[in-house]
mmCIF file of C-alpha atoms and ligand atoms in Angstrom:
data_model
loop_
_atom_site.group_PDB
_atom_site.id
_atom_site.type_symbol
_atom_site.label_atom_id
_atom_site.label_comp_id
_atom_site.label_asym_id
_atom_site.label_seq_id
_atom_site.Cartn_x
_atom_site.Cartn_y
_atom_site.Cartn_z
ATOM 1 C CA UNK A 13 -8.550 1.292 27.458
ATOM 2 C CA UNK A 14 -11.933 -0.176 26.233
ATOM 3 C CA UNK A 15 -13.580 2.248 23.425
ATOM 4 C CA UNK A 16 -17.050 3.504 24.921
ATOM 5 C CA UNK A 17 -18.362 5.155 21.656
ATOM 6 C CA UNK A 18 -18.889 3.627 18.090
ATOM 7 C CA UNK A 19 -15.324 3.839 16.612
ATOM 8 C CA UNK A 20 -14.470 2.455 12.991
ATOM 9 C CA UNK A 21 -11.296 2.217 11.666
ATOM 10 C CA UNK A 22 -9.490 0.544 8.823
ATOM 11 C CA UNK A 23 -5.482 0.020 8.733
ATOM 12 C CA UNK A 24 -4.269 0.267 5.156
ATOM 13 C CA UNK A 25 -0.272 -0.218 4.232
ATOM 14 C CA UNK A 26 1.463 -2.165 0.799
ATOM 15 C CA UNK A 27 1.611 -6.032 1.499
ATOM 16 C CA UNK A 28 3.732 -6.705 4.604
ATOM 17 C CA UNK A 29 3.863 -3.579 6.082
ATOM 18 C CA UNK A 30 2.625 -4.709 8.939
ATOM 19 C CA UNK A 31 -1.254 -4.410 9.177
ATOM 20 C CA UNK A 32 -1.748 -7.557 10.984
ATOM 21 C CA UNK A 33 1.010 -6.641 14.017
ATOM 22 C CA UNK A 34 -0.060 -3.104 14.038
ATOM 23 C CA UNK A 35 -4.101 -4.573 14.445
ATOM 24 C CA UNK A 36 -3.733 -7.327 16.814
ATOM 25 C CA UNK A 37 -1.899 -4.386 18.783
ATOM 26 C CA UNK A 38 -4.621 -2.169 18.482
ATOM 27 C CA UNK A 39 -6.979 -5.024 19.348
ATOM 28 C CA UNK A 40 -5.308 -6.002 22.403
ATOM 29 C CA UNK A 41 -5.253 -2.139 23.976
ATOM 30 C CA UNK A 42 -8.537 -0.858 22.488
ATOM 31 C CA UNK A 43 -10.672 -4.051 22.463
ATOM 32 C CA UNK A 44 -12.030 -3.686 19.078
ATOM 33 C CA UNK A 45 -12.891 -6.362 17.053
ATOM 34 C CA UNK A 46 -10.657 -7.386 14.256
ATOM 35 C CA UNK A 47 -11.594 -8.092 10.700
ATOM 36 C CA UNK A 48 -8.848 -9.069 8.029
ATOM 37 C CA UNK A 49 -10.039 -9.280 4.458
ATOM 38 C CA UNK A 50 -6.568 -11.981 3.729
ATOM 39 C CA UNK A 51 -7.843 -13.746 6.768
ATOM 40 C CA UNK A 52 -11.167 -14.300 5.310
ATOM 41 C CA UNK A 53 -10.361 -15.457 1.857
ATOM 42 C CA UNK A 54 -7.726 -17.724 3.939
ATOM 43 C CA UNK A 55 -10.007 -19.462 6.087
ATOM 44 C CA UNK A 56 -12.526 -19.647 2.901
ATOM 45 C CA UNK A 57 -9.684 -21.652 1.221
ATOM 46 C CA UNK A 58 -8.433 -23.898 3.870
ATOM 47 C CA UNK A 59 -11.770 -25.214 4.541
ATOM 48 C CA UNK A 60 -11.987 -25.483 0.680
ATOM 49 C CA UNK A 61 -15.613 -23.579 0.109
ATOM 50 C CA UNK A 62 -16.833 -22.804 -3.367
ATOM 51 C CA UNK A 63 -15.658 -19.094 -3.093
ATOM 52 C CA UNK A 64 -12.470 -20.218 -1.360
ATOM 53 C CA UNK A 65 -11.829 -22.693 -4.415
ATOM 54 C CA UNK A 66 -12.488 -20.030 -7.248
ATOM 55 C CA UNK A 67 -10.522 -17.315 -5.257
ATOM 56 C CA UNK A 68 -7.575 -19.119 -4.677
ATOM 57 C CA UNK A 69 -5.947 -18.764 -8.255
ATOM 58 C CA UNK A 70 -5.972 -14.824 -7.912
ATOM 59 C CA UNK A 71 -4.548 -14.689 -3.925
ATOM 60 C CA UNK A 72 -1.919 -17.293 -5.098
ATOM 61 C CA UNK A 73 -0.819 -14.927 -8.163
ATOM 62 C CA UNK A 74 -0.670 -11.625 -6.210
ATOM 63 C CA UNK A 75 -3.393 -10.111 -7.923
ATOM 64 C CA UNK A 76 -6.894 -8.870 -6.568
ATOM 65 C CA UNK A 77 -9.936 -10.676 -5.538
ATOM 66 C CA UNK A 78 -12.917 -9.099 -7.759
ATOM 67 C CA UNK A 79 -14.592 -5.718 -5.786
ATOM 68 C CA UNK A 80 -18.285 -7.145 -5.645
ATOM 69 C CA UNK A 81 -17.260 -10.794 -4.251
ATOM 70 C CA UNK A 82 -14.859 -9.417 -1.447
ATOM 71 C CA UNK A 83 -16.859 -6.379 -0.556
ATOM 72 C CA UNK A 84 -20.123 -8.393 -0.696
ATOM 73 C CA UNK A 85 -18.205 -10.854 1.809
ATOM 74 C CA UNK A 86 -17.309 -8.125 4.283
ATOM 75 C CA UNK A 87 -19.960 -6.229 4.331
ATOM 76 C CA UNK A 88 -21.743 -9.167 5.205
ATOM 77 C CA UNK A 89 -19.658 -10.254 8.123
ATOM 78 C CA UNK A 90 -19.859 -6.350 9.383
ATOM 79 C CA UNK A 91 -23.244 -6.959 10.105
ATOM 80 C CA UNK A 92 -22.814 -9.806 12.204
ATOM 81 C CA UNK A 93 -20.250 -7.817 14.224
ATOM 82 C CA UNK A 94 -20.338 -5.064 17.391
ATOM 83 C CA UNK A 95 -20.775 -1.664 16.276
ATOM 84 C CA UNK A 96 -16.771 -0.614 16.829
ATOM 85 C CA UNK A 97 -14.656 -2.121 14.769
ATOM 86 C CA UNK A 98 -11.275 -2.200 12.884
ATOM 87 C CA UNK A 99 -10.822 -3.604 9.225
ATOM 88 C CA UNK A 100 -7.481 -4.838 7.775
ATOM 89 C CA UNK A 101 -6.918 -5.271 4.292
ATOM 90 C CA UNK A 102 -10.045 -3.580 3.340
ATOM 91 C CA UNK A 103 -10.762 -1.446 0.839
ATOM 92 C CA UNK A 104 -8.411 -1.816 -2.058
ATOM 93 C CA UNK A 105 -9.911 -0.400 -4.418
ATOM 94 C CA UNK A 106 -12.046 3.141 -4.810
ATOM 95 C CA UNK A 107 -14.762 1.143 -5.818
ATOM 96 C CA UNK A 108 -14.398 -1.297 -2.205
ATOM 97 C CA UNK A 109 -13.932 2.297 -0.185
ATOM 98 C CA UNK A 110 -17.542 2.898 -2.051
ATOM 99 C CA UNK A 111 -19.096 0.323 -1.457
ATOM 100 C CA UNK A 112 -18.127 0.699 2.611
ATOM 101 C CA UNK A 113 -18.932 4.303 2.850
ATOM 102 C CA UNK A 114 -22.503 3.403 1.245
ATOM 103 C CA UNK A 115 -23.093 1.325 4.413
ATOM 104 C CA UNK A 116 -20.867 2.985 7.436
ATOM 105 C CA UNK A 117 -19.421 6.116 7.800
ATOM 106 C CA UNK A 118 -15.709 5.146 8.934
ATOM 107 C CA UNK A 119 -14.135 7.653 11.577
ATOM 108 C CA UNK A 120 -10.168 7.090 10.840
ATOM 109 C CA UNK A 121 -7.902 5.748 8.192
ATOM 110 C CA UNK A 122 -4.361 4.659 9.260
ATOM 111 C CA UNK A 123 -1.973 4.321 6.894
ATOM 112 C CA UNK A 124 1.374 2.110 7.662
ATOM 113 C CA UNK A 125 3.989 3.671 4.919
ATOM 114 C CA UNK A 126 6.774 1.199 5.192
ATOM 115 C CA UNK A 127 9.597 1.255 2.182
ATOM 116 C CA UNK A 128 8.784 -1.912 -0.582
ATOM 117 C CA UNK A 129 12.504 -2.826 0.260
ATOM 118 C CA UNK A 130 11.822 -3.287 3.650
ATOM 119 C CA UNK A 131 8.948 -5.305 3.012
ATOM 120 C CA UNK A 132 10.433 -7.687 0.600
ATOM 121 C CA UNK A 133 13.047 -9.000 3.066
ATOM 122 C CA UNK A 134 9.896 -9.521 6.064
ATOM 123 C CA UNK A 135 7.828 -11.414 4.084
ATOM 124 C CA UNK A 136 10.103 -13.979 2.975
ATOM 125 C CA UNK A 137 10.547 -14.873 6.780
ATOM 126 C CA UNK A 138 7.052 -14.831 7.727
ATOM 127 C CA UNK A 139 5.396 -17.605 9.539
ATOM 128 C CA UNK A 140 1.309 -17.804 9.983
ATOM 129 C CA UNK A 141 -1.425 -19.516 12.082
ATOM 130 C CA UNK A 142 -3.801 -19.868 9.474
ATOM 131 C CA UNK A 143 -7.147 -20.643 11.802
ATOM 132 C CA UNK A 144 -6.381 -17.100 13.550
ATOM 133 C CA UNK A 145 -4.315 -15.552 11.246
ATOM 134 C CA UNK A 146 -1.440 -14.748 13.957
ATOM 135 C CA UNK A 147 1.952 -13.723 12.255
ATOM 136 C CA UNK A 148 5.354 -14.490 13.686
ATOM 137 C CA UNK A 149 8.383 -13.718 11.952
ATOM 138 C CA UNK A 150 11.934 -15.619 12.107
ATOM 139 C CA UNK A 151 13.424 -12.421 12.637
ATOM 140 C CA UNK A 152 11.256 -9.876 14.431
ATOM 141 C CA UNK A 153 8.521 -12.247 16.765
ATOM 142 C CA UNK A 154 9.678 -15.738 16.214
ATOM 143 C CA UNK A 155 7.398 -18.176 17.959
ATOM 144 C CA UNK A 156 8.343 -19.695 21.258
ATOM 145 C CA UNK A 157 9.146 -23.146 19.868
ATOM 146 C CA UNK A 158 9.660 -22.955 16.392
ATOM 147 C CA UNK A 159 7.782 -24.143 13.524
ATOM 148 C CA UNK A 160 4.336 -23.592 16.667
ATOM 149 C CA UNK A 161 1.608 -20.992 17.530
ATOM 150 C CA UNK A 162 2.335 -20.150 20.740
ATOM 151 C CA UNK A 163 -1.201 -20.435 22.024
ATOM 152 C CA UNK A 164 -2.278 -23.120 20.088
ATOM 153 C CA UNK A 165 1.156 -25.247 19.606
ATOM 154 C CA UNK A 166 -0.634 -25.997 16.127
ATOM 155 C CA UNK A 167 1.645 -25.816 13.233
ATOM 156 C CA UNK A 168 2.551 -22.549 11.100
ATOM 157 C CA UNK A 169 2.616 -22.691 7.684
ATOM 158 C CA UNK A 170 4.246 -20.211 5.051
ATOM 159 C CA UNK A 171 1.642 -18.265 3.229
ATOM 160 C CA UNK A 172 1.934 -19.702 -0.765
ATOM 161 C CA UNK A 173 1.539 -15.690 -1.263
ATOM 162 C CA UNK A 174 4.889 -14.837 -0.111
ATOM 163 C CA UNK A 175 7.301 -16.316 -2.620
ATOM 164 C CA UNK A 176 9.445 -13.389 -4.398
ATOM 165 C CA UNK A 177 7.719 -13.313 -7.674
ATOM 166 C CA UNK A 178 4.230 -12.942 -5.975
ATOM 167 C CA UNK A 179 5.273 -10.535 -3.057
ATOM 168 C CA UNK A 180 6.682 -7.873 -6.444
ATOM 169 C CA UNK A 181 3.038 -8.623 -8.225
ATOM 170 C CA UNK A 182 1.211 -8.019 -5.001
ATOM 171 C CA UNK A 183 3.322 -4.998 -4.745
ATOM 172 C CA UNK A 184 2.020 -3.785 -8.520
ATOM 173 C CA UNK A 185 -1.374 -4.168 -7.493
ATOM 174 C CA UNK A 186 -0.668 -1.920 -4.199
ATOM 175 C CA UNK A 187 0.602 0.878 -5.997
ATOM 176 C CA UNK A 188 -2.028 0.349 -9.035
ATOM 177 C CA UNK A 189 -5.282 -0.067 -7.355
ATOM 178 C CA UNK A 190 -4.477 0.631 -4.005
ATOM 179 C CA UNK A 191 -2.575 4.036 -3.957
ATOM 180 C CA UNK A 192 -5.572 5.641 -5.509
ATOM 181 C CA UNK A 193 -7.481 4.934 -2.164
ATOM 182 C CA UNK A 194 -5.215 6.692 -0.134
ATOM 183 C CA UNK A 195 -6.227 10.109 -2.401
ATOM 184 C CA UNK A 196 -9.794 9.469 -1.766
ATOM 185 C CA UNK A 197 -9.588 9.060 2.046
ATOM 186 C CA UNK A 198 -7.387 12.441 1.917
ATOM 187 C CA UNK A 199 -9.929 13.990 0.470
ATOM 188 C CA UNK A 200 -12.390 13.216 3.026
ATOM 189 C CA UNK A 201 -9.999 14.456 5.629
ATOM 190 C CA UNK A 202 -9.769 10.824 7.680
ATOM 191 C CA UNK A 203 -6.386 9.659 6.315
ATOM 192 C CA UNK A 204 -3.580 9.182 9.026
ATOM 193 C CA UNK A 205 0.220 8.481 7.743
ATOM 194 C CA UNK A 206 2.698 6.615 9.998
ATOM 195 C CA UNK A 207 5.942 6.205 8.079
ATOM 196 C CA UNK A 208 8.674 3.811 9.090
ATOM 197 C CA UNK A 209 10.907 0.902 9.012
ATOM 198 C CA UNK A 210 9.584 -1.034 12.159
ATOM 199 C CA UNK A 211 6.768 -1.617 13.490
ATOM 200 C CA UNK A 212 8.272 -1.201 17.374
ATOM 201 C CA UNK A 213 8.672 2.207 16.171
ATOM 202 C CA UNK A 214 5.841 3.271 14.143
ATOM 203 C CA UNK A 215 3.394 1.454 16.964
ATOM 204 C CA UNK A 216 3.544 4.030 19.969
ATOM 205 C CA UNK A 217 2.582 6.968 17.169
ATOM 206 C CA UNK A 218 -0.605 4.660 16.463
ATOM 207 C CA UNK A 219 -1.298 3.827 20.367
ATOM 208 C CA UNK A 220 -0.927 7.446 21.075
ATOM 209 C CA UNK A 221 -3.018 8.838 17.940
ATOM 210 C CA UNK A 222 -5.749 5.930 19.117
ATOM 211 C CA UNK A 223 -5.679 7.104 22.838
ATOM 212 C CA UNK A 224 -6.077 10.982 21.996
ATOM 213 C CA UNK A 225 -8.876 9.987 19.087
ATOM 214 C CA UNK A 226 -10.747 7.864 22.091
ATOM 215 C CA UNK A 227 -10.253 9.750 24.829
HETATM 216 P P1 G5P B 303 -3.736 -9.888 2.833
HETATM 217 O O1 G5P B 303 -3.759 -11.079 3.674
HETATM 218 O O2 G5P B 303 -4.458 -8.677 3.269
HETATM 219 P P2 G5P B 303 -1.439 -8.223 2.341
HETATM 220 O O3 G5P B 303 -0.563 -8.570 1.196
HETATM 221 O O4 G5P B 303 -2.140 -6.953 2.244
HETATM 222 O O5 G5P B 303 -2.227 -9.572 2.538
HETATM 223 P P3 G5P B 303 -0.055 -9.069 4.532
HETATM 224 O O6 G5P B 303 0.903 -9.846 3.658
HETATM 225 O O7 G5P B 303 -1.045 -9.840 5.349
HETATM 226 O O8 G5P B 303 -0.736 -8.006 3.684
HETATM 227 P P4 G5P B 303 0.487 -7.284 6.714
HETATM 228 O O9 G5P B 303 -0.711 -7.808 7.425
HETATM 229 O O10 G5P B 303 0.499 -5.857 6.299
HETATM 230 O O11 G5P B 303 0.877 -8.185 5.467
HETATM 231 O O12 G5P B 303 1.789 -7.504 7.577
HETATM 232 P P5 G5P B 303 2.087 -8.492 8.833
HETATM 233 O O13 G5P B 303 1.655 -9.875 8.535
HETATM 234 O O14 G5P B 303 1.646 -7.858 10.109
HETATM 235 O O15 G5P B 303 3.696 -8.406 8.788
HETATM 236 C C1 G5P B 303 4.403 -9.019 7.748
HETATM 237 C C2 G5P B 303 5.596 -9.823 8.341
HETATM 238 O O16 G5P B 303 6.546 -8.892 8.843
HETATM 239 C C3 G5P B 303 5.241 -10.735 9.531
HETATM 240 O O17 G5P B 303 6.071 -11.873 9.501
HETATM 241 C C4 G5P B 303 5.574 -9.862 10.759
HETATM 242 O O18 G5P B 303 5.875 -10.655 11.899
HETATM 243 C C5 G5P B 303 6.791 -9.126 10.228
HETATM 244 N N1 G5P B 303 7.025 -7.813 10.814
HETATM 245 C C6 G5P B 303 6.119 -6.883 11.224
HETATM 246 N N2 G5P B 303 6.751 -5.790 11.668
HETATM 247 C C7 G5P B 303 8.095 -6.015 11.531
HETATM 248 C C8 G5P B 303 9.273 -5.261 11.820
HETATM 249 O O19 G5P B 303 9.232 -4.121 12.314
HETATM 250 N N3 G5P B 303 10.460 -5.838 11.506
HETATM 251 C C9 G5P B 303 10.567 -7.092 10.961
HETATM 252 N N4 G5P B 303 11.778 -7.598 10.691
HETATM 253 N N5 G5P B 303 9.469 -7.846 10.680
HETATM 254 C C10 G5P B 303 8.261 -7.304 10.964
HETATM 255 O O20 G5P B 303 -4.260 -10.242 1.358
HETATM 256 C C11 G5P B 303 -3.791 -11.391 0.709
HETATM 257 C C12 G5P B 303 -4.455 -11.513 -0.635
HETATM 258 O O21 G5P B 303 -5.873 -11.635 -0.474
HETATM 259 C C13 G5P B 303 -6.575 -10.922 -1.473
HETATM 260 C C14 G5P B 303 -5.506 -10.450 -2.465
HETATM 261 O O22 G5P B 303 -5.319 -11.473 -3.417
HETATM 262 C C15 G5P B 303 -4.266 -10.298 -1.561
HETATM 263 O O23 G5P B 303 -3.068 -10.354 -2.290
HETATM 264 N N6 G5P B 303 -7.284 -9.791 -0.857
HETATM 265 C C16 G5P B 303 -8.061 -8.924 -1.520
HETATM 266 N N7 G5P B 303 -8.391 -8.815 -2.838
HETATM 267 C C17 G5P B 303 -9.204 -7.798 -3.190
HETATM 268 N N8 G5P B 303 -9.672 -6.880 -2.303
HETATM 269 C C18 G5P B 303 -9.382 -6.946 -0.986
HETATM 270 N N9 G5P B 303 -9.857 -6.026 -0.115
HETATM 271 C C19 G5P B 303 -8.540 -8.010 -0.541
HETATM 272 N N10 G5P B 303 -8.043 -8.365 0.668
HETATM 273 C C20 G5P B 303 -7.284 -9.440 0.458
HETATM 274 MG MG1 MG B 304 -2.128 -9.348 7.009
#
C-alpha cells in the first residue's frame, strides 16, 4: 500500500527497541520516506563535518545532542523531503516535540515499549551499515555473509554507542528527557503504545494500526 494523503509519523521507543526494524518495515509497505535523527549525526561524523566532529563526544557518551543543533538539522532536511513522512529518533526532548509542532502538525506517534532488559542483551549484538543505516543483528537478522550488508557487501561496523556502560547512560537519558515526551503526545491524543519483547511480534499490531489509519 502506497499512502495517497499527507501522513506524518514519528516512531519513538528507549535505545534499541527497535525503531530502525520497525521503520524500514513501515517504509517498505507504506512507501514513506525515512528520516533517522542517529543516522544523521552518523553520517555527519563519518564524513568528519564540523558538526559531526563537535557532536561526536556527546553520541559516544550516551548523552544528548543539544535541542537547537539537532532540531535545526531536521527541520532542515524536512524541507527538502515529500510531504509524507516518518521520523525516527526524533523528538527527545519537549522542547524538540516544540520545535516540530511549530512547523508540521504530525498525525501519529508510535511508541515501541520494549523492557530495558531486553534491550541491553540486543544491542550488544548489533551490527550496522553506516552509509544507510541498515541494522542486522547476530541473533535476530544476521546478515547473509557475515561481517557484510547484504545489498552492498560493504563492511558493518559496531556502533562505538553500544558498549555496556553507554547503552545504561543512553538508557538515563531515555527515561530523563525522553519519557516526558511521551506525556505531551498523550495529551494531544496522537500517542500509540505497542508493548513487547520482539519486534516479529509487536510489527503486525503496527502494519495493521498503519493500514486502518491509511485506509
Ligand atoms: P539513535 O541512533 O537514534 P537510539 O539509541 O535511539 O539511537 P538505536 O540504538 O538506533 O536507538 P533502534 O533504532 O530503536 O535503536 O533499534 P534497532 O537498531 O532497530 O534495533 C536494535 C538491535 O536489535 C538491532 O541489532 C536489531 O537487529 C535488533 N533487534 C530488533 N528487533 C529485535 C528482536 O525482536 N529480537 C532481537 N533479538 N533483536 C532485535 O541515536 C544515537 C545517538 O544520537 C544522538 C544521541 O546522542 C543518541 O544517543 N541523538 C540525539 N540527540 C538529541 N536529540 C535527538 N533527537 C537525537 N537523535 C539522536
Ligand atoms: Mg536506530
Amino acid at each position: 500500500m502506497v499512502v495517497q494523503r499527507i501522513f506524518r509519523a514519528v516512531v519513538m521507543g528507549p535505545p534499541g527497541s527497535g525503531k530502525g526494524t520497525v521503520s524500514s518495515r513501515i517504509t517498505k509497505t507504506f512507501g514513506l520516506q525515512h528520516l533517522s535523527s542517529g543516522d544523521l549525526l552518523r553520517a555527519n561524523i563519518e564524513s568528519k563535518t564540523e558538526l559531526g566532529l563537535l557532536m561526536r563526544s556527546c553520541i559516544d557518551n550516551g548523552q544528548l545532542v543539544p535541542d537547537d543543533v539537532i532540531s535545526r538539522l531536521i527541520l532542515s532536511d524536512l524541507r527538502r523531503m515529500e510531504t509524507s513522512w516518518l521520523l525516527d529518533g526524533f523528538p527527545r526532548t519537549v522542547s524538540q516535540a516544540e520545535a516540530l509542532d511549530g512547523a508540521y502538525s504530525v498525525d501519529t506517534i508510535i511508541n515501541l515499549d520494549v523492557p530495558f532488559q531486553t534491550i541491553k542483551e540486543r544491542l550488544t549484538s548489533r551490527w550496522t551499515h553506516l552509509p544507510s543505516g541498515r541494522v542486522y543483528n547476530t541473533d535476530f537478522n544476521p546478515p547473509k555473509v557475515t561481517g557484510l550488508d547484504d545489498v552492498t557487501g560493504e563492511p558493518l561496523v559496531q556502533r562505538d554507542d553500544d558498549t555496556p556502560e553507554t547503552v545504561t547512560r543512553r538508557l538515563k537519558a531515555y527515561q530523563t528527557q525522553t519519557e516526558p515526551v511521551l506525556e505531551y503526545y498523550r495529551s494531544k491524543g496522537i500517542l500509540v503504545i505497542f508493548s513487547g519483547t520482539e519486534t516479529n511480534k509487536i510489527w503486525p499490531h503496527v502494519q495493521a494500526f498503519l493500514s486502518r489509519k491509511l485506509s
